[in-house]
Coordinates of C-alpha atoms and ligand atoms in Angstrom, one line a residue:
M1 CA 147.6 130.1 54.0
L2 CA 148.5 129.8 57.7
K3 CA 151.2 127.2 58.4
L4 CA 151.4 125.2 61.7
W5 CA 154.4 123.1 62.7
G6 CA 153.7 120.5 65.3
R7 CA 152.5 117.0 65.9
P8 CA 149.0 115.7 66.7
T9 CA 150.1 113.8 69.8
S10 CA 151.3 117.1 71.4
G11 CA 148.7 118.6 73.8
R12 CA 150.1 122.0 73.1
T13 CA 149.8 121.5 69.3
Q14 CA 146.3 120.3 69.9
K15 CA 145.4 123.6 71.6
V16 CA 146.1 125.3 68.3
L17 CA 144.5 122.6 66.2
W18 CA 141.3 122.7 68.2
T19 CA 141.2 126.5 68.0
L20 CA 141.7 126.4 64.3
A21 CA 138.9 123.9 64.0
E22 CA 136.6 126.2 66.1
I23 CA 137.4 129.1 63.8
G24 CA 137.1 126.9 60.6
L25 CA 140.4 128.3 59.2
D26 CA 142.3 126.4 56.5
F27 CA 145.9 125.8 57.3
E28 CA 148.9 123.7 56.3
F29 CA 150.0 121.2 59.0
I30 CA 153.8 120.4 58.9
L31 CA 154.7 117.5 61.1
A32 CA 157.7 118.4 63.3
S33 CA 159.3 117.1 66.5
A34 CA 162.6 116.1 68.0
T35 CA 161.0 113.5 70.3
M36 CA 158.2 111.8 68.4
G37 CA 157.9 110.4 64.9
P38 CA 155.6 108.2 62.8
G39 CA 156.6 105.1 64.9
G40 CA 156.4 106.7 68.4
H41 CA 158.8 108.2 70.9
V42 CA 162.6 108.4 70.2
S43 CA 163.3 106.9 73.6
K44 CA 162.2 103.6 72.0
G45 CA 164.5 103.9 69.0
N46 CA 162.0 105.6 66.7
Q47 CA 162.9 108.3 64.2
P48 CA 161.5 111.7 65.0
F49 CA 159.6 113.9 62.5
G50 CA 162.5 116.3 62.7
V51 CA 162.3 119.8 61.1
V52 CA 162.7 121.4 64.5
D53 CA 166.5 121.2 64.4
T54 CA 166.9 122.8 61.0
P55 CA 168.3 126.4 60.8
E56 CA 165.1 127.5 59.0
Y57 CA 162.9 126.3 61.8
R58 CA 165.2 127.6 64.6
A59 CA 165.1 131.0 62.9
K60 CA 161.3 130.9 63.4
N61 CA 161.4 129.3 66.8
P62 CA 164.8 129.4 68.7
N63 CA 163.5 126.8 71.2
G64 CA 163.2 124.1 68.6
R65 CA 159.9 123.1 70.1
V66 CA 156.3 122.9 68.8
P67 CA 153.9 124.4 68.0
T68 CA 154.9 127.4 65.8
I69 CA 152.7 129.2 63.3
D70 CA 153.4 131.5 60.4
D71 CA 150.3 133.5 59.5
D72 CA 151.1 135.4 56.3
G73 CA 154.7 136.2 57.5
F74 CA 153.7 136.7 61.2
V75 CA 155.6 134.0 63.1
L76 CA 154.5 133.1 66.6
W77 CA 155.5 130.3 69.1
E78 CA 154.3 129.5 72.6
S79 CA 151.0 127.6 72.3
N80 CA 149.0 129.8 74.6
S81 CA 150.0 132.9 72.8
I82 CA 149.1 131.3 69.5
V83 CA 145.6 130.5 70.8
R84 CA 145.1 134.1 72.1
Y85 CA 146.4 135.5 68.8
L86 CA 144.0 133.3 66.8
A87 CA 141.1 134.2 69.0
M88 CA 141.7 137.9 68.8
Q89 CA 142.5 137.9 65.1
Y90 CA 139.9 135.6 63.8
A91 CA 137.1 134.9 66.3
P92 CA 136.7 137.4 69.1
E93 CA 132.9 136.9 69.3
L94 CA 133.0 133.1 69.1
L95 CA 136.0 132.6 71.5
Y96 CA 135.5 135.3 74.1
G97 CA 132.3 137.2 73.4
N98 CA 134.5 140.1 72.3
D99 CA 134.7 141.0 76.0
V100 CA 138.1 142.1 77.5
R101 CA 137.2 140.7 80.9
I102 CA 136.2 137.3 79.5
F103 CA 139.4 137.4 77.4
A104 CA 141.5 138.0 80.5
S105 CA 139.7 135.3 82.5
A106 CA 140.2 132.7 79.7
S107 CA 143.8 133.8 79.4
R108 CA 144.3 133.1 83.1
W109 CA 143.0 129.5 82.7
L110 CA 145.5 129.1 79.9
D111 CA 148.4 130.2 82.1
W112 CA 147.0 128.0 85.0
E113 CA 146.8 125.0 82.7
N114 CA 150.4 125.5 81.5
N115 CA 151.8 126.1 85.0
E116 CA 149.7 123.8 87.2
L117 CA 147.9 121.1 85.3
L118 CA 150.3 120.3 82.5
P119 CA 153.4 119.3 84.5
P120 CA 151.8 116.4 86.4
Q121 CA 150.1 115.2 83.3
H122 CA 153.4 115.3 81.4
E123 CA 154.9 113.1 84.1
M124 CA 152.0 110.6 83.9
V125 CA 152.3 110.3 80.2
M126 CA 156.1 109.7 80.4
H127 CA 155.9 107.1 83.2
L128 CA 152.9 105.4 81.8
I129 CA 153.6 105.4 78.0
R130 CA 156.6 107.2 76.5
L131 CA 159.6 106.1 78.6
P132 CA 161.1 102.7 78.0
E133 CA 159.6 100.3 80.5
E134 CA 162.8 100.0 82.6
Q135 CA 162.8 103.8 83.1
R136 CA 159.2 104.0 84.2
D137 CA 158.7 104.7 87.9
P138 CA 155.4 103.7 89.6
H139 CA 156.1 106.1 92.5
E140 CA 156.5 109.1 90.1
L141 CA 153.4 108.1 88.3
E142 CA 151.4 107.9 91.5
R143 CA 152.8 111.2 92.7
A144 CA 151.8 112.9 89.4
R145 CA 148.3 111.3 89.5
R146 CA 147.7 112.7 93.0
D147 CA 149.0 116.1 92.0
F148 CA 146.8 116.2 89.0
L149 CA 143.7 115.2 91.0
K150 CA 144.4 117.8 93.6
R151 CA 144.6 120.5 90.9
L152 CA 141.4 119.2 89.2
E153 CA 139.6 120.2 92.4
I154 CA 140.1 123.8 91.4
V155 CA 138.5 123.2 88.1
E156 CA 135.7 121.2 89.7
D157 CA 135.0 124.1 92.1
Q158 CA 134.9 126.7 89.3
L159 CA 132.6 124.5 87.1
G160 CA 130.2 124.5 90.1
R161 CA 129.8 128.2 89.6
T162 CA 129.9 128.7 85.8
R163 CA 128.7 126.5 83.0
Y164 CA 132.1 126.8 81.2
I165 CA 135.4 127.5 82.8
C166 CA 135.2 131.3 82.9
S167 CA 131.6 132.2 82.0
E168 CA 128.3 130.9 80.8
R169 CA 129.6 130.6 77.3
F170 CA 132.3 128.5 75.7
T171 CA 135.6 130.4 75.4
Y172 CA 139.1 129.6 74.3
G173 CA 139.8 129.0 78.0
D174 CA 138.0 125.7 77.8
I175 CA 140.3 124.4 75.1
P176 CA 143.5 123.6 77.0
L177 CA 141.5 122.3 80.0
G178 CA 139.4 120.2 77.6
I179 CA 142.5 118.6 76.2
R180 CA 143.9 117.8 79.7
V181 CA 140.7 116.4 81.0
H182 CA 140.2 114.3 77.9
R183 CA 143.7 113.0 78.1
W184 CA 143.2 112.2 81.7
H185 CA 140.1 110.0 80.8
V186 CA 142.0 108.3 78.0
L187 CA 144.9 107.4 80.3
G188 CA 142.3 105.5 82.5
L189 CA 144.0 105.9 85.9
A190 CA 142.1 105.7 89.2
T191 CA 140.1 108.8 89.8
V192 CA 137.6 110.4 92.1
S193 CA 134.1 111.8 91.4
F194 CA 134.0 115.2 89.8
P195 CA 130.3 115.8 88.9
N196 CA 130.8 119.4 87.6
I197 CA 133.8 118.4 85.4
D198 CA 131.8 115.4 84.1
R199 CA 128.9 117.6 83.1
W200 CA 131.2 120.1 81.4
Y201 CA 133.3 117.4 79.7
A202 CA 130.1 115.8 78.3
E203 CA 129.2 119.1 76.8
I204 CA 132.7 119.9 75.5
R205 CA 132.9 116.5 73.8
T206 CA 130.0 117.2 71.6
R207 CA 131.7 120.2 69.9
P208 CA 132.6 119.3 66.3
A209 CA 136.0 121.1 66.7
F210 CA 136.8 118.7 69.6
L211 CA 136.2 115.7 67.4
V212 CA 138.7 116.8 64.7
W213 CA 142.0 116.5 66.5
T214 CA 141.5 115.9 70.2
A215 CA 138.9 113.1 70.5
D216 CA 141.0 110.3 69.0
P217 CA 142.6 108.3 71.9
A218 CA 145.6 107.5 69.6
N219 CA 146.6 111.2 69.8
H220 CA 147.0 110.8 73.5
L221 CA 148.3 107.2 73.9
E222 CA 151.0 107.0 71.3
G223 CA 154.2 106.2 73.0
Ligands
LIG1 N1 155.8 126.6 76.4 C1 155.9 126.0 75.1 C2 156.4 124.5 75.2 C3 156.5 123.8 73.9 C4 156.8 122.3 74.1 O1 157.5 121.9 75.1 N2 156.3 121.5 73.2 C5 156.5 120.1 73.2 C6 155.4 119.4 72.7 S1 153.9 119.5 73.7 C7 157.8 119.8 72.4 O2 158.2 120.6 71.5 N3 158.4 118.6 72.6 C8 159.5 118.2 71.9 C9 159.3 117.8 70.5 O3 158.2 117.3 70.1 O4 160.2 118.0 69.7 C10 154.5 126.0 74.4 O5 153.5 126.0 75.1 O6 154.4 126.1 73.2

């Protein structure tokens, strides 16, 4: 059975969890983290789940980060690569219409999410929730909020042209963006109107696979 190391509060782990739920693949979930544990973030004195610092884990993933998978002896880390692997290996029709151009287009949105959208959201989560209160900086939070909104304009524009992020059909490209947009709503910061994103988000939220790991606000607000 496929093994996944990660934690439900990690957006990158959620990419894999959502993808596995779309496919309907059974897996073993091993809680692992150096920064989060059952009680919350280590910056507040909580114990981490651990595992990631062990030699066994480092042999699988030298970064000591999550997520990592082991699929029948095939070990892979980097969340976006894991999502692409799962899509190609288990659900090419469902997750990209078995079309190389749709695959590449979805892949581009994964890279964009990782490079552009994730960094300001990470800052927001740190300065709103995870850092101890005395280390939170309202200016950093505001800067990150503005950066995030600026980048969402690109998503808004694309969703004015296509029903889903890279075509008329749902693809794995919608998964990381779905997590970021959902987390954004859960954080509840001041926003602006994005009618196309709202339409798409309403549709994404009805997917049974979204409900399994991503929907629960606790998986975004735990600090
Ligand atoms: N580029 C890597 C980054 C991995 C990463 O930074 N993961 C975070 C969780 S989202 C992590 O491991 N944080 C520290 C921890 O939980 O130990 C990926 O996408 O998989």
